[in-house]
Short mmCIF file of C-alpha atoms in Angstrom, two decimals:
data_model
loop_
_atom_site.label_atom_id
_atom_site.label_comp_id
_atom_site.label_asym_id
_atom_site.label_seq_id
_atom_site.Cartn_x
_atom_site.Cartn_y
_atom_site.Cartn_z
CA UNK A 1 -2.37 -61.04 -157.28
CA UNK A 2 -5.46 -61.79 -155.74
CA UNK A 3 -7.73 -60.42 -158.41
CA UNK A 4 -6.02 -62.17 -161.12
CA UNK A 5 -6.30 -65.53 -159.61
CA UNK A 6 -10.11 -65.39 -158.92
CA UNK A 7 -10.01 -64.59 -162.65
CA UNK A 8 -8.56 -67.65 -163.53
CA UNK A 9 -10.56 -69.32 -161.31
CA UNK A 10 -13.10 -68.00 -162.79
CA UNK A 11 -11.95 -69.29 -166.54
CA UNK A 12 -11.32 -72.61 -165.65
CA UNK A 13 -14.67 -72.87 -164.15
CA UNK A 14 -16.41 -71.96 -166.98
CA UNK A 15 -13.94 -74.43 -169.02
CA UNK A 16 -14.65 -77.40 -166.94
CA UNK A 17 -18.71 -76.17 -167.22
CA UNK A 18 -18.37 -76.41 -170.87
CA UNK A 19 -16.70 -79.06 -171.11
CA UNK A 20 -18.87 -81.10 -168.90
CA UNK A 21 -21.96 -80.18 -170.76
CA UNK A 22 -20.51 -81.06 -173.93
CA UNK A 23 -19.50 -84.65 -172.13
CA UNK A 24 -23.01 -84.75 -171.13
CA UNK A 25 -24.15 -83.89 -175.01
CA UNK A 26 -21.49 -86.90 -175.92
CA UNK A 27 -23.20 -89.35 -173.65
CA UNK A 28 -25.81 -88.83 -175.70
CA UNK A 29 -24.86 -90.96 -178.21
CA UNK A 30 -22.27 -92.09 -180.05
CA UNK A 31 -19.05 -89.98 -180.77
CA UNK A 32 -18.96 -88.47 -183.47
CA UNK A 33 -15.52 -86.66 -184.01
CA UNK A 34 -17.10 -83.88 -187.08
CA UNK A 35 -16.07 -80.51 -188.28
CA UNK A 36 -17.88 -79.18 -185.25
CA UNK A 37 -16.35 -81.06 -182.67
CA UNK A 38 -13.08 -80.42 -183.99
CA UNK A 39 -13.50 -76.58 -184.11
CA UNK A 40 -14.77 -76.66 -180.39
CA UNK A 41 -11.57 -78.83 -179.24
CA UNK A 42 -9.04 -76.12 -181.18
CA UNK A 43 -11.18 -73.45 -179.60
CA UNK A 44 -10.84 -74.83 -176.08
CA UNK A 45 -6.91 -75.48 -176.44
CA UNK A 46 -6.56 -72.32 -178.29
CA UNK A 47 -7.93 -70.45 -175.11
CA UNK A 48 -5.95 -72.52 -172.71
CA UNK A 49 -2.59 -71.57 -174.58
CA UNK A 50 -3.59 -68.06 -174.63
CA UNK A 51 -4.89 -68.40 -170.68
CA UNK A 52 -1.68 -69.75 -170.20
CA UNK A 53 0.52 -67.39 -172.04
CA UNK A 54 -1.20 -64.56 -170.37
CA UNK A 55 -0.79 -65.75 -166.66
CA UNK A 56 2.69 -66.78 -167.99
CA UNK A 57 4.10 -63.36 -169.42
CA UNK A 58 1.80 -60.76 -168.58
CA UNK A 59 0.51 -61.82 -164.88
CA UNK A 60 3.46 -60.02 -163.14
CA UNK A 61 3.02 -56.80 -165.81
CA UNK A 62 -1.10 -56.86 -164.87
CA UNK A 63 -0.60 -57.35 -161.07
CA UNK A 64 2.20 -54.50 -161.23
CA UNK A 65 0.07 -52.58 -163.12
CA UNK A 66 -3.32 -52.86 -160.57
CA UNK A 67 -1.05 -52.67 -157.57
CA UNK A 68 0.11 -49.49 -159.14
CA UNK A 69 -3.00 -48.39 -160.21
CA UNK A 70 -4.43 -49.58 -156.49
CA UNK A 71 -1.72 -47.47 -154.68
CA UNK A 72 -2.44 -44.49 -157.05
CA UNK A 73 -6.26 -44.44 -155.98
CA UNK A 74 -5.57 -44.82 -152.30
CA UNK A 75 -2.47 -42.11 -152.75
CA UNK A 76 -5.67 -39.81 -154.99
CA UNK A 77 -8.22 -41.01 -151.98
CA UNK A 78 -5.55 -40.13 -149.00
CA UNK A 79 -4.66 -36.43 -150.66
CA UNK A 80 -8.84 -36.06 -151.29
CA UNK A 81 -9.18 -36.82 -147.83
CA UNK A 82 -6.47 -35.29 -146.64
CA UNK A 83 -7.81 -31.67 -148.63
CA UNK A 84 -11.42 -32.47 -147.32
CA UNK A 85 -10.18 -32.34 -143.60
CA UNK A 86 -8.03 -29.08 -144.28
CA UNK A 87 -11.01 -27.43 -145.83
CA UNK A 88 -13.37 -28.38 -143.13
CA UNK A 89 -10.85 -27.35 -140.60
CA UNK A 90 -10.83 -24.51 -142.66
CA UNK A 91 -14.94 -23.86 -142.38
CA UNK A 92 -14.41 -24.76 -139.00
CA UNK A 93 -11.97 -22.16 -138.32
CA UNK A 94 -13.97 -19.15 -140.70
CA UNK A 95 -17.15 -20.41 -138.58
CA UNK A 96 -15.37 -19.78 -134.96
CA UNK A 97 -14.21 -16.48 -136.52
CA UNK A 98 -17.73 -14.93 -137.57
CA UNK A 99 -18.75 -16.38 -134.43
CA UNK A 100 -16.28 -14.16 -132.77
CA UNK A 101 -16.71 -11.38 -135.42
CA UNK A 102 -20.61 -12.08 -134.51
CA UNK A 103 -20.00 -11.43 -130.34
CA UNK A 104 -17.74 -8.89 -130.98
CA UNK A 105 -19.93 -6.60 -133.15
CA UNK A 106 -22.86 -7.24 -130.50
CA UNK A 107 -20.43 -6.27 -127.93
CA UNK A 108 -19.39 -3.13 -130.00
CA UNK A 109 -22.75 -2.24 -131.05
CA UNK A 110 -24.02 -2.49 -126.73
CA UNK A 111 -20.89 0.17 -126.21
CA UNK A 112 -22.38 2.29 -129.14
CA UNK A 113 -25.97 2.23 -127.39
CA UNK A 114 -24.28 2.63 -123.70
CA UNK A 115 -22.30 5.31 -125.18
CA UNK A 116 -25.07 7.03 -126.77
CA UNK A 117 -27.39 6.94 -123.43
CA UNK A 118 -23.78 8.19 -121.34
CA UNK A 119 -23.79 11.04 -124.38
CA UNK A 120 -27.77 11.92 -124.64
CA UNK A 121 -27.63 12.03 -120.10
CA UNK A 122 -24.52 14.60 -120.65
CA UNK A 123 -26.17 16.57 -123.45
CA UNK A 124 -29.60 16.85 -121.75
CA UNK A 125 -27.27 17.96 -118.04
CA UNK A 126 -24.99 20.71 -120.20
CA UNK A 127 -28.65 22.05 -121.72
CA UNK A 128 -30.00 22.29 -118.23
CA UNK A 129 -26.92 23.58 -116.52
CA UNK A 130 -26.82 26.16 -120.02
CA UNK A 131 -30.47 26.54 -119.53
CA UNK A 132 -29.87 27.59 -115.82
CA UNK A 133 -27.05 29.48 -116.31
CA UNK A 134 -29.03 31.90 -118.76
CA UNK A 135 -31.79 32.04 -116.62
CA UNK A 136 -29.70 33.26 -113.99
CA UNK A 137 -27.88 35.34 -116.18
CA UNK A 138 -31.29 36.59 -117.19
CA UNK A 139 -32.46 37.49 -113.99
CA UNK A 140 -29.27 39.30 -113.16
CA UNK A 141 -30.08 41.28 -116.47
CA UNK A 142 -33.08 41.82 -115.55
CA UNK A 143 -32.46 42.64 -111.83
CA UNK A 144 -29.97 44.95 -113.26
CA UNK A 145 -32.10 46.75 -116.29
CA UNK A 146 -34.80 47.15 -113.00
CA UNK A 147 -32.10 49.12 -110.36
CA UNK A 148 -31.04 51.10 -113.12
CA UNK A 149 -34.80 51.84 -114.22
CA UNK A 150 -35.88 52.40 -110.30
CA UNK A 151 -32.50 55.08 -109.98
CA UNK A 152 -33.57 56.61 -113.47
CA UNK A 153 -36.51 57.26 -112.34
CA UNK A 154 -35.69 58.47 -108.73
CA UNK A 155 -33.45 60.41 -110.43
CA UNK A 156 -36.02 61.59 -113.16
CA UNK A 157 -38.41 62.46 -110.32
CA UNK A 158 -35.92 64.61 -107.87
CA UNK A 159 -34.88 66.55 -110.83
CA UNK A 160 -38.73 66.75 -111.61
CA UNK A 161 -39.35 67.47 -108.10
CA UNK A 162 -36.65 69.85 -107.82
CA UNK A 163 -37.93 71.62 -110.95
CA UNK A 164 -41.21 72.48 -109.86
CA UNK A 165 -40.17 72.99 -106.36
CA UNK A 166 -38.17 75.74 -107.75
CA UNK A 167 -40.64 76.91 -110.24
CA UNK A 168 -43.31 77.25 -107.37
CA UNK A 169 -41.87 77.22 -104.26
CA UNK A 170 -40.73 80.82 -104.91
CA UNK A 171 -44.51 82.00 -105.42
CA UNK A 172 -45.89 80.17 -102.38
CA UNK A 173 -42.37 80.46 -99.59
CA UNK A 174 -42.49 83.96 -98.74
CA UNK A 175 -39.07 85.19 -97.06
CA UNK A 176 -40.63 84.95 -93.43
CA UNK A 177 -41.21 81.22 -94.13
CA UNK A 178 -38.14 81.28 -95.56
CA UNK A 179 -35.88 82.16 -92.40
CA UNK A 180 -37.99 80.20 -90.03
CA UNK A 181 -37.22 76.67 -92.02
CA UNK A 182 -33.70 77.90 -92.32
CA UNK A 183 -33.92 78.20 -88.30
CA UNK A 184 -35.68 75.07 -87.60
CA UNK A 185 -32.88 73.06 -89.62
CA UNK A 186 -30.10 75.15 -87.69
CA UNK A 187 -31.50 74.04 -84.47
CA UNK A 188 -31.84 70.21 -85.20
CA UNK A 189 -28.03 69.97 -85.57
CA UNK A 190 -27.96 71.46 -82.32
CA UNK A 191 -29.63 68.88 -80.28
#
């Protein structure tokens, strides 16, 4: 309603402004009632009737029609808004959760690392326990593989010994020398 009566305002304004000026014109000089001044009267009450007619009949119809068409923008402007807010919640919301996503894959990724360090410190302590294990294991071989060459060759050398004890001992004991080691031994079990 408000729009449509600064627009008559507005009409009747310019009417009187016209008007006036063609007073003024009049003033002049005499009046002269021609073909031109008739035409300009007609024109003038022509667009009253019609002003008139339209605020008459098709004022309510108009102001409906903008209040409608007001109420449909604001309605279009609310639900705009109203989207805008539920998509920047929305950003809001999908920022927090990279965030998140962001502090939780740091937080993963310091586990990984911790985890690998905790992993590499076992490794490198099972190689050195492994690697002193076989050591010791190698020694023992060794230790082993050294008794068992030391009685080889004890035993290599008695049998040697033996051997060529009996190969010369025969040529160089004579049977005198014989019996008086045989004696000698008797008597040290007797003391």
């Amino acid at each position: 309603m408000g729009c449509l009566s600064q627009l008559l305002r507005a009409v009747m304004i310019t009417a009187v402004v016209f008007f006036g000026a063609g007073n003024l014109a009049w003033a002049a000089g005499p009046i002269e009632f021609t073909r031109h001044t008739y035409d300009l009267i007609i024109l003038w009450v022509n667009f009253f009737i019609l002003t008139g007619l339209i605020v008459k009949f098709a004022r309510r119809p108009i102001v409906s029609f903008l209040k409608d068409k007001r109420a449909e923008v604001r309605h279009t402007i609310q639900e705009l808004e109203d989207r805008k807010r539920d998509i920047q919640k929305k950003i809001n919301d999908t920022q927090i959760e990279l965030d998140a996503g962001q502090e939780r894959l740091a937080l993963i990724k310091e586990k990984i690392i911790a985890e690998g360090h905790r992993r590499k410190e076992d490794l490198i302590g099972e190689a050195q326990n492994e690697s002193a294990l076989m050591m010791a294991s190698a020694k023992q071989k060794i230790d082993a593989l050294v008794r068992d060459a030391a009685i080889r060759i004890r035993v290599d050398l008695i049998d040697m010994a033996a051997d060529l004890a009996q190969e010369k001992l025969p040529k160089i004991i004579t049977d005198q020398d014989h019996n008086q080691l045989v004696q000698s031994w008797m008597n040290s079990f007797e003391h």
